Amino acid sequence: MKVSTTIADTRAAIAKARAEGARIGFVPTMGALHVGHLSLVERSAREADFTVMSIFVNPLQFAPTEDLSRYPRPLEEDERLASEAGVALLFRPGVAEMYGAHRTITVTAGSLGSRWEGKSRPGHFDGVLTVVAKLFNIVQPDVAVFGQKDLQQAALVRAMVHDLDMPLAIAVSPVVREPDGLALSSRNRYLSPDDRRRATLLSRALREVRERFDAGERSVHALEEAGKRIVATESGVELDYLAVIDQRTFENPDVAESGNSAIIAARVGSTRLIDNMTLGRNDQD
Ligand code: AMP
C-alpha cells in the first residue's frame, strides 16, 4: 500500500493506475477504522481494481462544541488495517493541504441537508459535501463507496453527484453491527462499559419499529411512538430524534411503506450516536 499526504502525489499515483487500465474505487473516511469501514473496502474491491482510501478528520463538518480535537486518530493501526484490507493507496492529508489560505467556496446541502442530522448539527452537511466534492476532484474515482450507517449523508452525496453532474457512481453498503446490534462507529470508543450496554437501545428501538411494520402497523405516528417507548426504558439515553422517513427526501410520511427507513439519533452519556434500519426489507440489517 502506498501512503500519500499531498494532493499532487495522490493524483500521480492514481494517474499511473488509470494508465494501466485500472478502474478506481474510493472509500472516504475519518479513520479510527473498524470492520464497517473495511466492508466498504471489500465493496470497492468488487466494483473496481484499485482502491483509494482517504483518512481526513474534516474540521469543516464539526461544530465548535463537537469532538474534533478528541476524535480518535490511531494512525499506525489505521495504516495496518487499510493495508490488510487491500487498499492500494491511502491518502492522509493534513488540514493545510486540504484547506489552504483564501478559501471561499462551500457546497450547500439545501433542504435535504436541513432535516434531522442537519437540524441537530447546523452546517454539518455543508462541511461534508464540501470535503467530499474536493476529494472526488482529487481522486476522480469511477465509483465511491459510502455506508448506509450515515443514511442522510449517503442521500446527500447521491443528490450532489446528480445535481452537479459529477461523473462517478455511488455505491451504498449495509450497516455493519456488533453481535448485540450496536452499529459499529468510531465514536463507540468513547463509551464507558455502562454506556456501551445502554447504546444497544438504539438498534433495539429500530428493530421494534421494523417488527411492528412487519406485523402490519402502517401509522408512522404509532411506529415512532413504539420506538420511543423502548428508548424511554433506560435512563442515561437522551433521544434527539426517532422518525420514519422517505429515504430519498427524508420527509415524514403519514403512512409508512416498504423502503422507508426508521432513523434515530441519541446521546448515550456524552456520546452522540446515530443508526437506521430499512422497513420491509430484511436483507439489509
Ligand atoms: P466515518 O469515518 O465515520 O466518516 O465513516 C466513513 C464511511 O464509513 C462512511 O461512508 C460511513 O457511512 C461508513 N461507516 C461507518 N460506520 C459504518 C458501519 N457500521 N457500517 C457500514 N459503514 C459504516
PDB file of C-alpha atoms and ligand atoms in Angstrom:
ATOM      1  CA  MET A   1       0.000   0.000   0.000  1.00  0.00           C
ATOM      2  CA  LYS A   2       1.244   3.454  -0.923  1.00  0.00           C
ATOM      3  CA  VAL A   3       0.621   6.297   1.541  1.00  0.00           C
ATOM      4  CA  SER A   4       0.400   9.887   0.304  1.00  0.00           C
ATOM      5  CA  THR A   5      -0.146  13.123   2.182  1.00  0.00           C
ATOM      6  CA  THR A   6      -0.250  15.559  -0.747  1.00  0.00           C
ATOM      7  CA  ILE A   7      -2.797  16.115  -3.483  1.00  0.00           C
ATOM      8  CA  ALA A   8      -0.051  16.053  -6.136  1.00  0.00           C
ATOM      9  CA  ASP A   9       1.314  12.637  -5.058  1.00  0.00           C
ATOM     10  CA  THR A  10      -2.208  11.251  -4.839  1.00  0.00           C
ATOM     11  CA  ARG A  11      -3.067  12.409  -8.345  1.00  0.00           C
ATOM     12  CA  ALA A  12       0.212  10.996  -9.714  1.00  0.00           C
ATOM     13  CA  ALA A  13      -0.334   7.545  -8.157  1.00  0.00           C
ATOM     14  CA  ILE A  14      -3.914   7.392  -9.437  1.00  0.00           C
ATOM     15  CA  ALA A  15      -2.924   8.576 -12.930  1.00  0.00           C
ATOM     16  CA  LYS A  16      -0.405   5.726 -13.082  1.00  0.00           C
ATOM     17  CA  ALA A  17      -3.021   3.128 -12.048  1.00  0.00           C
ATOM     18  CA  ARG A  18      -5.507   4.536 -14.545  1.00  0.00           C
ATOM     19  CA  ALA A  19      -2.906   4.462 -17.346  1.00  0.00           C
ATOM     20  CA  GLU A  20      -2.509   0.750 -16.575  1.00  0.00           C
ATOM     21  CA  GLY A  21      -6.232   0.332 -17.189  1.00  0.00           C
ATOM     22  CA  ALA A  22      -7.428   0.183 -13.578  1.00  0.00           C
ATOM     23  CA  ARG A  23     -10.942   1.167 -12.555  1.00  0.00           C
ATOM     24  CA  ILE A  24     -10.647   3.411  -9.483  1.00  0.00           C
ATOM     25  CA  GLY A  25     -12.718   2.803  -6.336  1.00  0.00           C
ATOM     26  CA  PHE A  26     -12.779   5.323  -3.498  1.00  0.00           C
ATOM     27  CA  VAL A  27     -13.619   4.988   0.216  1.00  0.00           C
ATOM     28  CA  PRO A  28     -13.587   8.313   2.106  1.00  0.00           C
ATOM     29  CA  THR A  29     -13.265   8.026   5.908  1.00  0.00           C
ATOM     30  CA  MET A  30     -12.228   9.928   9.013  1.00  0.00           C
ATOM     31  CA  GLY A  31     -10.111   6.989  10.208  1.00  0.00           C
ATOM     32  CA  ALA A  32     -10.281   5.126  13.533  1.00  0.00           C
ATOM     33  CA  LEU A  33     -11.037   2.250  11.207  1.00  0.00           C
ATOM     34  CA  HIS A  34     -13.349  -0.599  12.154  1.00  0.00           C
ATOM     35  CA  VAL A  35     -14.964  -3.511  10.346  1.00  0.00           C
ATOM     36  CA  GLY A  36     -17.682  -1.188   8.968  1.00  0.00           C
ATOM     37  CA  HIS A  37     -15.058   0.822   7.095  1.00  0.00           C
ATOM     38  CA  LEU A  38     -13.352  -2.368   5.918  1.00  0.00           C
ATOM     39  CA  SER A  39     -16.651  -3.648   4.489  1.00  0.00           C
ATOM     40  CA  LEU A  40     -16.622  -0.570   2.229  1.00  0.00           C
ATOM     41  CA  VAL A  41     -13.138  -1.537   1.025  1.00  0.00           C
ATOM     42  CA  GLU A  42     -14.447  -5.035   0.221  1.00  0.00           C
ATOM     43  CA  ARG A  43     -17.302  -3.495  -1.746  1.00  0.00           C
ATOM     44  CA  SER A  44     -14.855  -1.262  -3.621  1.00  0.00           C
ATOM     45  CA  ALA A  45     -12.745  -4.316  -4.488  1.00  0.00           C
ATOM     46  CA  ARG A  46     -15.831  -5.912  -6.054  1.00  0.00           C
ATOM     47  CA  GLU A  47     -16.562  -2.791  -8.102  1.00  0.00           C
ATOM     48  CA  ALA A  48     -13.057  -1.595  -9.013  1.00  0.00           C
ATOM     49  CA  ASP A  49      -9.412  -2.683  -9.445  1.00  0.00           C
ATOM     50  CA  PHE A  50      -7.573  -0.030  -7.452  1.00  0.00           C
ATOM     51  CA  THR A  51      -8.998   1.178  -4.122  1.00  0.00           C
ATOM     52  CA  VAL A  52      -8.098   4.587  -2.759  1.00  0.00           C
ATOM     53  CA  MET A  53      -8.996   5.290   0.875  1.00  0.00           C
ATOM     54  CA  SER A  54      -8.807   8.757   2.389  1.00  0.00           C
ATOM     55  CA  ILE A  55      -8.431   9.423   6.091  1.00  0.00           C
ATOM     56  CA  PHE A  56      -9.174  13.030   6.936  1.00  0.00           C
ATOM     57  CA  VAL A  57     -10.843  14.351  10.072  1.00  0.00           C
ATOM     58  CA  ASN A  58     -12.605  17.224   8.341  1.00  0.00           C
ATOM     59  CA  PRO A  59     -12.799  20.298  10.597  1.00  0.00           C
ATOM     60  CA  LEU A  60     -15.488  21.826   8.360  1.00  0.00           C
ATOM     61  CA  GLN A  61     -18.086  19.262   9.425  1.00  0.00           C
ATOM     62  CA  PHE A  62     -17.599  19.698  13.186  1.00  0.00           C
ATOM     63  CA  ALA A  63     -19.333  22.458  15.172  1.00  0.00           C
ATOM     64  CA  PRO A  64     -17.151  24.307  17.718  1.00  0.00           C
ATOM     65  CA  THR A  65     -18.908  22.380  20.527  1.00  0.00           C
ATOM     66  CA  GLU A  66     -18.231  18.967  18.953  1.00  0.00           C
ATOM     67  CA  ASP A  67     -15.480  16.372  19.314  1.00  0.00           C
ATOM     68  CA  LEU A  68     -12.974  17.490  16.617  1.00  0.00           C
ATOM     69  CA  SER A  69      -9.949  17.713  18.901  1.00  0.00           C
ATOM     70  CA  ARG A  70     -10.628  14.442  20.737  1.00  0.00           C
ATOM     71  CA  TYR A  71     -11.710  12.484  17.635  1.00  0.00           C
ATOM     72  CA  PRO A  72      -9.568   9.288  17.705  1.00  0.00           C
ATOM     73  CA  ARG A  73      -6.573   9.244  15.339  1.00  0.00           C
ATOM     74  CA  PRO A  74      -4.818   5.848  15.677  1.00  0.00           C
ATOM     75  CA  LEU A  75      -2.520   6.415  12.677  1.00  0.00           C
ATOM     76  CA  GLU A  76      -0.413   3.253  12.733  1.00  0.00           C
ATOM     77  CA  GLU A  77      -3.311   0.897  13.423  1.00  0.00           C
ATOM     78  CA  ASP A  78      -5.334   2.540  10.628  1.00  0.00           C
ATOM     79  CA  GLU A  79      -2.471   2.111   8.201  1.00  0.00           C
ATOM     80  CA  ARG A  80      -2.146  -1.571   9.075  1.00  0.00           C
ATOM     81  CA  LEU A  81      -5.909  -2.239   8.780  1.00  0.00           C
ATOM     82  CA  ALA A  82      -6.175  -0.394   5.461  1.00  0.00           C
ATOM     83  CA  SER A  83      -3.220  -2.281   4.044  1.00  0.00           C
ATOM     84  CA  GLU A  84      -4.538  -5.679   5.214  1.00  0.00           C
ATOM     85  CA  ALA A  85      -7.951  -4.889   3.734  1.00  0.00           C
ATOM     86  CA  GLY A  86      -6.430  -4.355   0.293  1.00  0.00           C
ATOM     87  CA  VAL A  87      -6.305  -0.566  -0.012  1.00  0.00           C
ATOM     88  CA  ALA A  88      -3.837   0.313  -2.795  1.00  0.00           C
ATOM     89  CA  LEU A  89      -3.406   3.996  -1.951  1.00  0.00           C
ATOM     90  CA  LEU A  90      -4.048   5.683   1.403  1.00  0.00           C
ATOM     91  CA  PHE A  91      -4.470   9.457   1.115  1.00  0.00           C
ATOM     92  CA  ARG A  92      -3.928  11.057   4.516  1.00  0.00           C
ATOM     93  CA  PRO A  93      -3.689  14.830   4.049  1.00  0.00           C
ATOM     94  CA  GLY A  94      -3.254  17.396   6.799  1.00  0.00           C
ATOM     95  CA  VAL A  95      -5.675  20.289   7.214  1.00  0.00           C
ATOM     96  CA  ALA A  96      -3.327  22.767   5.484  1.00  0.00           C
ATOM     97  CA  GLU A  97      -3.123  20.555   2.398  1.00  0.00           C
ATOM     98  CA  MET A  98      -6.916  20.385   2.104  1.00  0.00           C
ATOM     99  CA  TYR A  99      -7.798  23.917   3.182  1.00  0.00           C
ATOM    100  CA  GLY A 100      -5.146  26.408   2.157  1.00  0.00           C
ATOM    101  CA  ALA A 101      -5.490  30.160   2.558  1.00  0.00           C
ATOM    102  CA  HIS A 102      -8.076  32.207   0.606  1.00  0.00           C
ATOM    103  CA  ARG A 103     -10.763  29.526   0.652  1.00  0.00           C
ATOM    104  CA  THR A 104     -14.224  30.976  -0.044  1.00  0.00           C
ATOM    105  CA  ILE A 105     -16.345  28.283  -1.702  1.00  0.00           C
ATOM    106  CA  THR A 106     -18.507  25.731   0.111  1.00  0.00           C
ATOM    107  CA  VAL A 107     -21.148  23.325  -1.162  1.00  0.00           C
ATOM    108  CA  THR A 108     -24.587  23.945   0.357  1.00  0.00           C
ATOM    109  CA  ALA A 109     -26.678  20.922   1.214  1.00  0.00           C
ATOM    110  CA  GLY A 110     -30.102  22.572   0.702  1.00  0.00           C
ATOM    111  CA  SER A 111     -33.421  21.379   2.166  1.00  0.00           C
ATOM    112  CA  LEU A 112     -32.430  17.700   2.336  1.00  0.00           C
ATOM    113  CA  GLY A 113     -29.497  18.782   4.499  1.00  0.00           C
ATOM    114  CA  SER A 114     -31.552  20.823   6.939  1.00  0.00           C
ATOM    115  CA  ARG A 115     -33.614  17.987   8.431  1.00  0.00           C
ATOM    116  CA  TRP A 116     -32.722  15.500  11.218  1.00  0.00           C
ATOM    117  CA  GLU A 117     -28.913  15.352  11.375  1.00  0.00           C
ATOM    118  CA  GLY A 118     -28.722  18.679   9.539  1.00  0.00           C
ATOM    119  CA  LYS A 119     -31.091  20.311  12.002  1.00  0.00           C
ATOM    120  CA  SER A 120     -29.248  18.959  15.032  1.00  0.00           C
ATOM    121  CA  ARG A 121     -25.841  19.786  13.544  1.00  0.00           C
ATOM    122  CA  PRO A 122     -26.171  23.079  11.616  1.00  0.00           C
ATOM    123  CA  GLY A 123     -23.585  23.365   8.847  1.00  0.00           C
ATOM    124  CA  HIS A 124     -22.528  19.723   9.228  1.00  0.00           C
ATOM    125  CA  PHE A 125     -23.645  18.578   5.788  1.00  0.00           C
ATOM    126  CA  ASP A 126     -22.233  21.657   4.049  1.00  0.00           C
ATOM    127  CA  GLY A 127     -18.892  20.628   5.550  1.00  0.00           C
ATOM    128  CA  VAL A 128     -19.358  17.007   4.498  1.00  0.00           C
ATOM    129  CA  LEU A 129     -20.337  17.837   0.917  1.00  0.00           C
ATOM    130  CA  THR A 130     -17.540  20.384   0.534  1.00  0.00           C
ATOM    131  CA  VAL A 131     -14.872  17.882   1.547  1.00  0.00           C
ATOM    132  CA  VAL A 132     -16.451  15.071  -0.477  1.00  0.00           C
ATOM    133  CA  ALA A 133     -16.557  17.309  -3.583  1.00  0.00           C
ATOM    134  CA  LYS A 134     -12.881  18.164  -3.066  1.00  0.00           C
ATOM    135  CA  LEU A 135     -11.949  14.514  -2.567  1.00  0.00           C
ATOM    136  CA  PHE A 136     -13.897  13.484  -5.676  1.00  0.00           C
ATOM    137  CA  ASN A 137     -11.983  16.091  -7.682  1.00  0.00           C
ATOM    138  CA  ILE A 138      -8.646  14.916  -6.295  1.00  0.00           C
ATOM    139  CA  VAL A 139      -9.263  11.168  -6.711  1.00  0.00           C
ATOM    140  CA  GLN A 140     -11.663  11.251  -9.706  1.00  0.00           C
ATOM    141  CA  PRO A 141     -12.934   7.766  -8.901  1.00  0.00           C
ATOM    142  CA  ASP A 142     -15.143   5.632 -11.122  1.00  0.00           C
ATOM    143  CA  VAL A 143     -17.066   4.548  -8.022  1.00  0.00           C
ATOM    144  CA  ALA A 144     -17.157   5.846  -4.439  1.00  0.00           C
ATOM    145  CA  VAL A 145     -18.477   3.689  -1.594  1.00  0.00           C
ATOM    146  CA  PHE A 146     -20.419   5.068   1.387  1.00  0.00           C
ATOM    147  CA  GLY A 147     -22.031   3.350   4.374  1.00  0.00           C
ATOM    148  CA  GLN A 148     -25.760   3.128   4.909  1.00  0.00           C
ATOM    149  CA  LYS A 149     -24.899   3.833   8.558  1.00  0.00           C
ATOM    150  CA  ASP A 150     -24.884   7.530   7.592  1.00  0.00           C
ATOM    151  CA  LEU A 151     -28.080   7.315   5.564  1.00  0.00           C
ATOM    152  CA  GLN A 152     -28.735  11.041   5.183  1.00  0.00           C
ATOM    153  CA  GLN A 153     -25.102  11.647   4.226  1.00  0.00           C
ATOM    154  CA  ALA A 154     -25.339   8.960   1.517  1.00  0.00           C
ATOM    155  CA  ALA A 155     -28.575  10.510   0.191  1.00  0.00           C
ATOM    156  CA  LEU A 156     -26.938  13.948   0.077  1.00  0.00           C
ATOM    157  CA  VAL A 157     -23.844  12.642  -1.712  1.00  0.00           C
ATOM    158  CA  ARG A 158     -26.083  10.974  -4.294  1.00  0.00           C
ATOM    159  CA  ALA A 159     -28.026  14.234  -4.685  1.00  0.00           C
ATOM    160  CA  MET A 160     -24.812  16.252  -5.102  1.00  0.00           C
ATOM    161  CA  VAL A 161     -23.461  13.849  -7.730  1.00  0.00           C
ATOM    162  CA  HIS A 162     -26.779  14.005  -9.580  1.00  0.00           C
ATOM    163  CA  ASP A 163     -27.383  17.749  -9.287  1.00  0.00           C
ATOM    164  CA  LEU A 164     -23.797  18.809 -10.083  1.00  0.00           C
ATOM    165  CA  ASP A 165     -23.319  16.185 -12.834  1.00  0.00           C
ATOM    166  CA  MET A 166     -20.295  14.572 -11.211  1.00  0.00           C
ATOM    167  CA  PRO A 167     -19.067  11.685 -13.390  1.00  0.00           C
ATOM    168  CA  LEU A 168     -18.925   8.785 -10.949  1.00  0.00           C
ATOM    169  CA  ALA A 169     -21.122   6.050  -9.473  1.00  0.00           C
ATOM    170  CA  ILE A 170     -22.089   5.948  -5.783  1.00  0.00           C
ATOM    171  CA  ALA A 171     -22.415   2.589  -4.019  1.00  0.00           C
ATOM    172  CA  VAL A 172     -24.026   2.331  -0.573  1.00  0.00           C
ATOM    173  CA  SER A 173     -23.069  -0.589   1.645  1.00  0.00           C
ATOM    174  CA  PRO A 174     -25.148  -2.092   4.531  1.00  0.00           C
ATOM    175  CA  VAL A 175     -24.663  -1.215   8.214  1.00  0.00           C
ATOM    176  CA  VAL A 176     -22.160  -3.499   9.964  1.00  0.00           C
ATOM    177  CA  ARG A 177     -23.197  -4.265  13.554  1.00  0.00           C
ATOM    178  CA  GLU A 178     -21.805  -5.810  16.721  1.00  0.00           C
ATOM    179  CA  PRO A 179     -23.426  -9.170  17.643  1.00  0.00           C
ATOM    180  CA  ASP A 180     -25.729  -7.329  20.096  1.00  0.00           C
ATOM    181  CA  GLY A 181     -26.965  -4.979  17.361  1.00  0.00           C
ATOM    182  CA  LEU A 182     -24.906  -1.852  18.045  1.00  0.00           C
ATOM    183  CA  ALA A 183     -23.846  -0.273  14.740  1.00  0.00           C
ATOM    184  CA  LEU A 184     -20.061  -0.031  14.518  1.00  0.00           C
ATOM    185  CA  SER A 185     -18.828   3.545  14.843  1.00  0.00           C
ATOM    186  CA  SER A 186     -15.503   5.209  15.574  1.00  0.00           C
ATOM    187  CA  ARG A 187     -17.346   7.032  18.358  1.00  0.00           C
ATOM    188  CA  ASN A 188     -18.172   3.751  20.165  1.00  0.00           C
ATOM    189  CA  ARG A 189     -14.642   4.024  21.600  1.00  0.00           C
ATOM    190  CA  TYR A 190     -15.865   6.865  23.804  1.00  0.00           C
ATOM    191  CA  LEU A 191     -18.485   4.686  25.544  1.00  0.00           C
ATOM    192  CA  SER A 192     -17.945   3.620  29.159  1.00  0.00           C
ATOM    193  CA  PRO A 193     -18.898  -0.027  29.862  1.00  0.00           C
ATOM    194  CA  ASP A 194     -22.278   1.138  31.207  1.00  0.00           C
ATOM    195  CA  ASP A 195     -22.899   3.377  28.211  1.00  0.00           C
ATOM    196  CA  ARG A 196     -21.822   0.593  25.860  1.00  0.00           C
ATOM    197  CA  ARG A 197     -24.610  -1.571  27.305  1.00  0.00           C
ATOM    198  CA  ARG A 198     -27.152   1.288  27.057  1.00  0.00           C
ATOM    199  CA  ALA A 199     -26.123   2.004  23.460  1.00  0.00           C
ATOM    200  CA  THR A 200     -27.864  -1.182  22.250  1.00  0.00           C
ATOM    201  CA  LEU A 201     -31.105   0.718  22.862  1.00  0.00           C
ATOM    202  CA  LEU A 202     -30.779   2.489  19.507  1.00  0.00           C
ATOM    203  CA  SER A 203     -30.866  -0.688  17.425  1.00  0.00           C
ATOM    204  CA  ARG A 204     -33.454  -2.238  19.759  1.00  0.00           C
ATOM    205  CA  ALA A 205     -35.774   0.738  19.190  1.00  0.00           C
ATOM    206  CA  LEU A 206     -35.285   0.497  15.415  1.00  0.00           C
ATOM    207  CA  ARG A 207     -35.972  -3.254  15.489  1.00  0.00           C
ATOM    208  CA  GLU A 208     -39.177  -2.604  17.412  1.00  0.00           C
ATOM    209  CA  VAL A 209     -40.295  -0.188  14.683  1.00  0.00           C
ATOM    210  CA  ARG A 210     -39.401  -2.681  11.982  1.00  0.00           C
ATOM    211  CA  GLU A 211     -41.137  -5.579  13.731  1.00  0.00           C
ATOM    212  CA  ARG A 212     -44.331  -3.539  14.140  1.00  0.00           C
ATOM    213  CA  PHE A 213     -44.151  -2.610  10.471  1.00  0.00           C
ATOM    214  CA  ASP A 214     -43.715  -6.293   9.585  1.00  0.00           C
ATOM    215  CA  ALA A 215     -46.748  -7.082  11.788  1.00  0.00           C
ATOM    216  CA  GLY A 216     -48.863  -4.695   9.709  1.00  0.00           C
ATOM    217  CA  GLU A 217     -48.689  -1.334  11.520  1.00  0.00           C
ATOM    218  CA  ARG A 218     -48.552   1.489   8.932  1.00  0.00           C
ATOM    219  CA  SER A 219     -49.227   4.601  11.029  1.00  0.00           C
ATOM    220  CA  VAL A 220     -45.931   6.496  11.164  1.00  0.00           C
ATOM    221  CA  HIS A 221     -47.018   8.104  14.440  1.00  0.00           C
ATOM    222  CA  ALA A 222     -47.718   4.706  16.042  1.00  0.00           C
ATOM    223  CA  LEU A 223     -44.437   3.272  14.723  1.00  0.00           C
ATOM    224  CA  GLU A 224     -42.429   6.202  16.068  1.00  0.00           C
ATOM    225  CA  GLU A 225     -44.150   6.068  19.464  1.00  0.00           C
ATOM    226  CA  ALA A 226     -43.388   2.340  19.747  1.00  0.00           C
ATOM    227  CA  GLY A 227     -39.694   3.018  19.125  1.00  0.00           C
ATOM    228  CA  LYS A 228     -39.625   5.933  21.551  1.00  0.00           C
ATOM    229  CA  ARG A 229     -41.129   3.772  24.290  1.00  0.00           C
ATOM    230  CA  ILE A 230     -38.118   1.433  24.003  1.00  0.00           C
ATOM    231  CA  VAL A 231     -35.691   4.360  24.338  1.00  0.00           C
ATOM    232  CA  ALA A 232     -37.574   5.577  27.412  1.00  0.00           C
ATOM    233  CA  THR A 233     -36.916   2.292  29.250  1.00  0.00           C
ATOM    234  CA  GLU A 234     -33.353   3.386  30.155  1.00  0.00           C
ATOM    235  CA  SER A 235     -32.084   6.453  31.907  1.00  0.00           C
ATOM    236  CA  GLY A 236     -28.843   7.909  30.539  1.00  0.00           C
ATOM    237  CA  VAL A 237     -30.030   7.800  26.933  1.00  0.00           C
ATOM    238  CA  GLU A 238     -31.236  11.164  25.667  1.00  0.00           C
ATOM    239  CA  LEU A 239     -33.214  10.867  22.445  1.00  0.00           C
ATOM    240  CA  ASP A 240     -32.575  13.522  19.811  1.00  0.00           C
ATOM    241  CA  TYR A 241     -34.949  12.128  17.171  1.00  0.00           C
ATOM    242  CA  LEU A 242     -36.575   8.869  16.133  1.00  0.00           C
ATOM    243  CA  ALA A 243     -38.515   9.066  12.883  1.00  0.00           C
ATOM    244  CA  VAL A 244     -39.817   7.095   9.927  1.00  0.00           C
ATOM    245  CA  ILE A 245     -38.761   8.832   6.729  1.00  0.00           C
ATOM    246  CA  ASP A 246     -38.773   8.549   2.964  1.00  0.00           C
ATOM    247  CA  GLN A 247     -35.209   7.516   2.052  1.00  0.00           C
ATOM    248  CA  ARG A 248     -34.916   9.998  -0.807  1.00  0.00           C
ATOM    249  CA  THR A 249     -36.497  13.174   0.601  1.00  0.00           C
ATOM    250  CA  PHE A 250     -36.109  12.476   4.329  1.00  0.00           C
ATOM    251  CA  GLU A 251     -39.643  13.771   4.807  1.00  0.00           C
ATOM    252  CA  ASN A 252     -42.065  12.134   7.261  1.00  0.00           C
ATOM    253  CA  PRO A 253     -44.913  10.301   5.506  1.00  0.00           C
ATOM    254  CA  ASP A 254     -48.185   9.765   7.445  1.00  0.00           C
ATOM    255  CA  VAL A 255     -48.407   6.200   6.231  1.00  0.00           C
ATOM    256  CA  ALA A 256     -45.291   4.033   6.193  1.00  0.00           C
ATOM    257  CA  GLU A 257     -44.381   1.909   3.198  1.00  0.00           C
ATOM    258  CA  SER A 258     -41.766  -0.692   2.400  1.00  0.00           C
ATOM    259  CA  GLY A 259     -38.441   1.005   1.640  1.00  0.00           C
ATOM    260  CA  ASN A 260     -38.962   3.794   4.184  1.00  0.00           C
ATOM    261  CA  SER A 261     -36.365   3.970   6.947  1.00  0.00           C
ATOM    262  CA  ALA A 262     -36.500   4.297  10.699  1.00  0.00           C
ATOM    263  CA  ILE A 263     -33.752   6.700  11.774  1.00  0.00           C
ATOM    264  CA  ILE A 264     -32.517   7.505  15.266  1.00  0.00           C
ATOM    265  CA  ALA A 265     -30.043   9.819  16.981  1.00  0.00           C
ATOM    266  CA  ALA A 266     -29.430   9.786  20.723  1.00  0.00           C
ATOM    267  CA  ARG A 267     -26.846  10.847  23.235  1.00  0.00           C
ATOM    268  CA  VAL A 268     -25.570   7.986  25.381  1.00  0.00           C
ATOM    269  CA  GLY A 269     -23.636   9.566  28.221  1.00  0.00           C
ATOM    270  CA  SER A 270     -21.701  12.284  26.390  1.00  0.00           C
ATOM    271  CA  THR A 271     -21.518  10.376  23.078  1.00  0.00           C
ATOM    272  CA  ARG A 272     -23.935  11.124  20.245  1.00  0.00           C
ATOM    273  CA  LEU A 273     -24.812   8.027  18.190  1.00  0.00           C
ATOM    274  CA  ILE A 274     -26.928   7.534  15.061  1.00  0.00           C
ATOM    275  CA  ASP A 275     -28.417   4.455  13.413  1.00  0.00           C
ATOM    276  CA  ASN A 276     -31.108   3.452  10.922  1.00  0.00           C
ATOM    277  CA  MET A 277     -32.945   0.432   9.530  1.00  0.00           C
ATOM    278  CA  THR A 278     -34.934  -0.060   6.349  1.00  0.00           C
ATOM    279  CA  LEU A 279     -38.571  -1.102   6.778  1.00  0.00           C
ATOM    280  CA  GLY A 280     -39.960  -4.083   4.928  1.00  0.00           C
ATOM    281  CA  ARG A 281     -36.671  -5.355   3.598  1.00  0.00           C
ATOM    282  CA  ASN A 282     -34.822  -7.595   5.990  1.00  0.00           C
ATOM    283  CA  ASP A 283     -31.859  -8.243   3.715  1.00  0.00           C
ATOM    284  CA  GLN A 284     -30.029  -5.069   4.767  1.00  0.00           C
ATOM    285  CA  ASP A 285     -29.774  -5.309   8.534  1.00  0.00           C
TER     286      ASP A 285
HETATM  287  P1  AMP B   1     -16.555   7.942   9.065  1.00  0.00           P
HETATM  288  O1  AMP B   1     -15.130   7.542   9.198  1.00  0.00           O
HETATM  289  O2  AMP B   1     -17.360   7.793  10.319  1.00  0.00           O
HETATM  290  O3  AMP B   1     -16.728   9.286   8.394  1.00  0.00           O
HETATM  291  O4  AMP B   1     -17.206   6.895   8.062  1.00  0.00           O
HETATM  292  C1  AMP B   1     -16.643   6.666   6.789  1.00  0.00           C
HETATM  293  C2  AMP B   1     -17.571   5.789   5.985  1.00  0.00           C
HETATM  294  O5  AMP B   1     -17.784   4.566   6.669  1.00  0.00           O
HETATM  295  C3  AMP B   1     -18.964   6.428   5.798  1.00  0.00           C
HETATM  296  O6  AMP B   1     -19.406   6.178   4.470  1.00  0.00           O
HETATM  297  C4  AMP B   1     -19.790   5.686   6.812  1.00  0.00           C
HETATM  298  O7  AMP B   1     -21.161   5.631   6.480  1.00  0.00           O
HETATM  299  C5  AMP B   1     -19.162   4.309   6.778  1.00  0.00           C
HETATM  300  N1  AMP B   1     -19.476   3.564   8.004  1.00  0.00           N
HETATM  301  C6  AMP B   1     -19.281   3.978   9.284  1.00  0.00           C
HETATM  302  N2  AMP B   1     -19.746   3.059  10.153  1.00  0.00           N
HETATM  303  C7  AMP B   1     -20.248   2.033   9.404  1.00  0.00           C
HETATM  304  C8  AMP B   1     -20.885   0.789   9.714  1.00  0.00           C
HETATM  305  N3  AMP B   1     -21.105   0.396  10.965  1.00  0.00           N
HETATM  306  N4  AMP B   1     -21.267   0.004   8.685  1.00  0.00           N
HETATM  307  C9  AMP B   1     -21.067   0.389   7.398  1.00  0.00           C
HETATM  308  N5  AMP B   1     -20.475   1.539   7.046  1.00  0.00           N
HETATM  309  C10 AMP B   1     -20.065   2.358   8.027  1.00  0.00           C
END
